[in-house]
C-alpha cells in the first residue's frame, strides 16, 4: 500500500524549485504525491495548518510535516 504525501507550496521561486527537486524525486511506487498550490487553493490553507505546516514549501508524509527551506509563512498566505 502506498503512503500519502502532500507537497504544499505557494508558487514562489523557492517553492517551485523544491517541487521540481523534491516532490519529483519521491518514489512513486511507494508514495502517492499530491501537489497543492496554496496560492490557488486557498481553501486548503486550514488543512495545511491542521497537518502542522507552518511555512511553505512543506511536504507532509503520513501526517508528519517536513519544512523545506523557507518561501512564506502560512500566516502570510491568509
mmCIF file with all atom_site columns, C-alpha atoms in Angstrom:
data_model
loop_
_atom_site.group_PDB
_atom_site.id
_atom_site.type_symbol
_atom_site.label_atom_id
_atom_site.label_alt_id
_atom_site.label_comp_id
_atom_site.label_asym_id
_atom_site.label_entity_id
_atom_site.label_seq_id
_atom_site.pdbx_PDB_ins_code
_atom_site.Cartn_x
_atom_site.Cartn_y
_atom_site.Cartn_z
_atom_site.occupancy
_atom_site.B_iso_or_equiv
_atom_site.pdbx_formal_charge
_atom_site.auth_seq_id
_atom_site.auth_comp_id
_atom_site.auth_asym_id
_atom_site.auth_atom_id
_atom_site.pdbx_PDB_model_num
ATOM 1  C CA . UNK A 1 1  ? 0.000  0.000  0.000  1.00 0.00 ? 1  UNK A CA 1
ATOM 2  C CA . UNK A 1 2  ? 1.291  3.467  -0.912 1.00 0.00 ? 2  UNK A CA 1
ATOM 3  C CA . UNK A 1 3  ? 1.806  6.226  1.637  1.00 0.00 ? 3  UNK A CA 1
ATOM 4  C CA . UNK A 1 4  ? 0.127  9.586  1.022  1.00 0.00 ? 4  UNK A CA 1
ATOM 5  C CA . UNK A 1 5  ? 2.370  12.619 0.687  1.00 0.00 ? 5  UNK A CA 1
ATOM 6  C CA . UNK A 1 6  ? 1.195  16.184 0.145  1.00 0.00 ? 6  UNK A CA 1
ATOM 7  C CA . UNK A 1 7  ? 3.561  18.874 -1.072 1.00 0.00 ? 7  UNK A CA 1
ATOM 8  C CA . UNK A 1 8  ? 2.248  22.324 -0.120 1.00 0.00 ? 8  UNK A CA 1
ATOM 9  C CA . UNK A 1 9  ? 3.643  25.430 -1.770 1.00 0.00 ? 9  UNK A CA 1
ATOM 10 C CA . UNK A 1 10 ? 2.735  28.998 -2.685 1.00 0.00 ? 10 UNK A CA 1
ATOM 11 C CA . UNK A 1 11 ? 4.214  29.278 -6.163 1.00 0.00 ? 11 UNK A CA 1
ATOM 12 C CA . UNK A 1 12 ? 7.246  31.355 -5.161 1.00 0.00 ? 12 UNK A CA 1
ATOM 13 C CA . UNK A 1 13 ? 10.662 30.550 -6.716 1.00 0.00 ? 13 UNK A CA 1
ATOM 14 C CA . UNK A 1 14 ? 11.802 28.693 -3.564 1.00 0.00 ? 14 UNK A CA 1
ATOM 15 C CA . UNK A 1 15 ? 8.627  26.578 -3.635 1.00 0.00 ? 15 UNK A CA 1
ATOM 16 C CA . UNK A 1 16 ? 8.824  25.813 -7.338 1.00 0.00 ? 16 UNK A CA 1
ATOM 17 C CA . UNK A 1 17 ? 12.477 24.770 -7.051 1.00 0.00 ? 17 UNK A CA 1
ATOM 18 C CA . UNK A 1 18 ? 11.629 22.492 -4.114 1.00 0.00 ? 18 UNK A CA 1
ATOM 19 C CA . UNK A 1 19 ? 8.745  20.970 -6.058 1.00 0.00 ? 19 UNK A CA 1
ATOM 20 C CA . UNK A 1 20 ? 10.937 20.248 -9.054 1.00 0.00 ? 20 UNK A CA 1
ATOM 21 C CA . UNK A 1 21 ? 13.722 18.741 -6.970 1.00 0.00 ? 21 UNK A CA 1
ATOM 22 C CA . UNK A 1 22 ? 11.990 17.032 -4.074 1.00 0.00 ? 22 UNK A CA 1
ATOM 23 C CA . UNK A 1 23 ? 8.427  16.158 -4.983 1.00 0.00 ? 23 UNK A CA 1
ATOM 24 C CA . UNK A 1 24 ? 9.543  14.751 -8.330 1.00 0.00 ? 24 UNK A CA 1
ATOM 25 C CA . UNK A 1 25 ? 12.284 12.684 -6.648 1.00 0.00 ? 25 UNK A CA 1
ATOM 26 C CA . UNK A 1 26 ? 9.933  10.766 -4.344 1.00 0.00 ? 26 UNK A CA 1
ATOM 27 C CA . UNK A 1 27 ? 9.495  7.139  -5.340 1.00 0.00 ? 27 UNK A CA 1
ATOM 28 C CA . UNK A 1 28 ? 6.047  6.880  -6.994 1.00 0.00 ? 28 UNK A CA 1
ATOM 29 C CA . UNK A 1 29 ? 5.982  3.153  -6.245 1.00 0.00 ? 29 UNK A CA 1
ATOM 30 C CA . UNK A 1 30 ? 5.953  3.961  -2.512 1.00 0.00 ? 30 UNK A CA 1
ATOM 31 C CA . UNK A 1 31 ? 4.168  7.317  -2.327 1.00 0.00 ? 31 UNK A CA 1
ATOM 32 C CA . UNK A 1 32 ? 1.087  8.961  -3.798 1.00 0.00 ? 32 UNK A CA 1
ATOM 33 C CA . UNK A 1 33 ? 2.224  12.585 -4.045 1.00 0.00 ? 33 UNK A CA 1
ATOM 34 C CA . UNK A 1 34 ? -0.296 15.383 -4.312 1.00 0.00 ? 34 UNK A CA 1
ATOM 35 C CA . UNK A 1 35 ? 0.961  18.893 -5.047 1.00 0.00 ? 35 UNK A CA 1
ATOM 36 C CA . UNK A 1 36 ? -1.142 21.702 -3.569 1.00 0.00 ? 36 UNK A CA 1
ATOM 37 C CA . UNK A 1 37 ? -0.526 25.309 -4.635 1.00 0.00 ? 37 UNK A CA 1
ATOM 38 C CA . UNK A 1 38 ? -1.949 27.228 -1.676 1.00 0.00 ? 38 UNK A CA 1
ATOM 39 C CA . UNK A 1 39 ? -1.989 30.460 -3.649 1.00 0.00 ? 39 UNK A CA 1
ATOM 40 C CA . UNK A 1 40 ? -4.520 28.873 -5.995 1.00 0.00 ? 40 UNK A CA 1
ATOM 41 C CA . UNK A 1 41 ? -6.249 26.578 -3.473 1.00 0.00 ? 41 UNK A CA 1
ATOM 42 C CA . UNK A 1 42 ? -6.701 28.961 -0.543 1.00 0.00 ? 42 UNK A CA 1
ATOM 43 C CA . UNK A 1 43 ? -9.470 26.770 0.870  1.00 0.00 ? 43 UNK A CA 1
ATOM 44 C CA . UNK A 1 44 ? -6.787 24.203 1.730  1.00 0.00 ? 44 UNK A CA 1
ATOM 45 C CA . UNK A 1 45 ? -4.700 26.534 3.936  1.00 0.00 ? 45 UNK A CA 1
ATOM 46 C CA . UNK A 1 46 ? -6.569 25.369 7.058  1.00 0.00 ? 46 UNK A CA 1
ATOM 47 C CA . UNK A 1 47 ? -5.888 21.757 6.028  1.00 0.00 ? 47 UNK A CA 1
ATOM 48 C CA . UNK A 1 48 ? -2.163 22.506 5.796  1.00 0.00 ? 48 UNK A CA 1
ATOM 49 C CA . UNK A 1 49 ? -2.230 24.223 9.196  1.00 0.00 ? 49 UNK A CA 1
ATOM 50 C CA . UNK A 1 50 ? -4.044 21.253 10.742 1.00 0.00 ? 50 UNK A CA 1
ATOM 51 C CA . UNK A 1 51 ? -1.293 18.996 9.381  1.00 0.00 ? 51 UNK A CA 1
ATOM 52 C CA . UNK A 1 52 ? 1.303  21.112 11.196 1.00 0.00 ? 52 UNK A CA 1
ATOM 53 C CA . UNK A 1 53 ? 2.571  23.120 8.230  1.00 0.00 ? 53 UNK A CA 1
ATOM 54 C CA . UNK A 1 54 ? 3.951  26.450 9.447  1.00 0.00 ? 54 UNK A CA 1
ATOM 55 C CA . UNK A 1 55 ? 5.659  27.588 6.251  1.00 0.00 ? 55 UNK A CA 1
ATOM 56 C CA . UNK A 1 56 ? 5.922  26.560 2.633  1.00 0.00 ? 56 UNK A CA 1
ATOM 57 C CA . UNK A 1 57 ? 7.324  24.712 0.866  1.00 0.00 ? 57 UNK A CA 1
ATOM 58 C CA . UNK A 1 58 ? 6.495  21.756 3.061  1.00 0.00 ? 58 UNK A CA 1
ATOM 59 C CA . UNK A 1 59 ? 5.986  18.065 2.494  1.00 0.00 ? 59 UNK A CA 1
ATOM 60 C CA . UNK A 1 60 ? 3.589  16.105 4.695  1.00 0.00 ? 60 UNK A CA 1
ATOM 61 C CA . UNK A 1 61 ? 4.221  12.369 4.671  1.00 0.00 ? 61 UNK A CA 1
ATOM 62 C CA . UNK A 1 62 ? 1.874  10.108 6.609  1.00 0.00 ? 62 UNK A CA 1
ATOM 63 C CA . UNK A 1 63 ? 0.753  13.074 8.717  1.00 0.00 ? 63 UNK A CA 1
ATOM 64 C CA . UNK A 1 64 ? 4.288  14.291 9.544  1.00 0.00 ? 64 UNK A CA 1
ATOM 65 C CA . UNK A 1 65 ? 5.214  17.761 8.201  1.00 0.00 ? 65 UNK A CA 1
ATOM 66 C CA . UNK A 1 66 ? 8.700  18.392 6.832  1.00 0.00 ? 66 UNK A CA 1
ATOM 67 C CA . UNK A 1 67 ? 9.559  22.032 6.197  1.00 0.00 ? 67 UNK A CA 1
ATOM 68 C CA . UNK A 1 68 ? 11.867 22.691 3.267  1.00 0.00 ? 68 UNK A CA 1
ATOM 69 C CA . UNK A 1 69 ? 13.833 25.940 3.119  1.00 0.00 ? 69 UNK A CA 1
ATOM 70 C CA . UNK A 1 70 ? 11.554 28.972 3.609  1.00 0.00 ? 70 UNK A CA 1
ATOM 71 C CA . UNK A 1 71 ? 9.354  30.551 0.979  1.00 0.00 ? 71 UNK A CA 1
ATOM 72 C CA . UNK A 1 72 ? 6.466  32.000 3.004  1.00 0.00 ? 72 UNK A CA 1
ATOM 73 C CA . UNK A 1 73 ? 4.793  31.593 6.370  1.00 0.00 ? 73 UNK A CA 1
ATOM 74 C CA . UNK A 1 74 ? 1.302  30.124 6.377  1.00 0.00 ? 74 UNK A CA 1
ATOM 75 C CA . UNK A 1 75 ? 0.106  33.321 8.096  1.00 0.00 ? 75 UNK A CA 1
ATOM 76 C CA . UNK A 1 76 ? 1.289  35.308 5.063  1.00 0.00 ? 76 UNK A CA 1
ATOM 77 C CA . UNK A 1 77 ? -0.914 33.220 2.767  1.00 0.00 ? 77 UNK A CA 1
ATOM 78 C CA . UNK A 1 78 ? -4.148 34.031 4.581  1.00 0.00 ? 78 UNK A CA 1
#
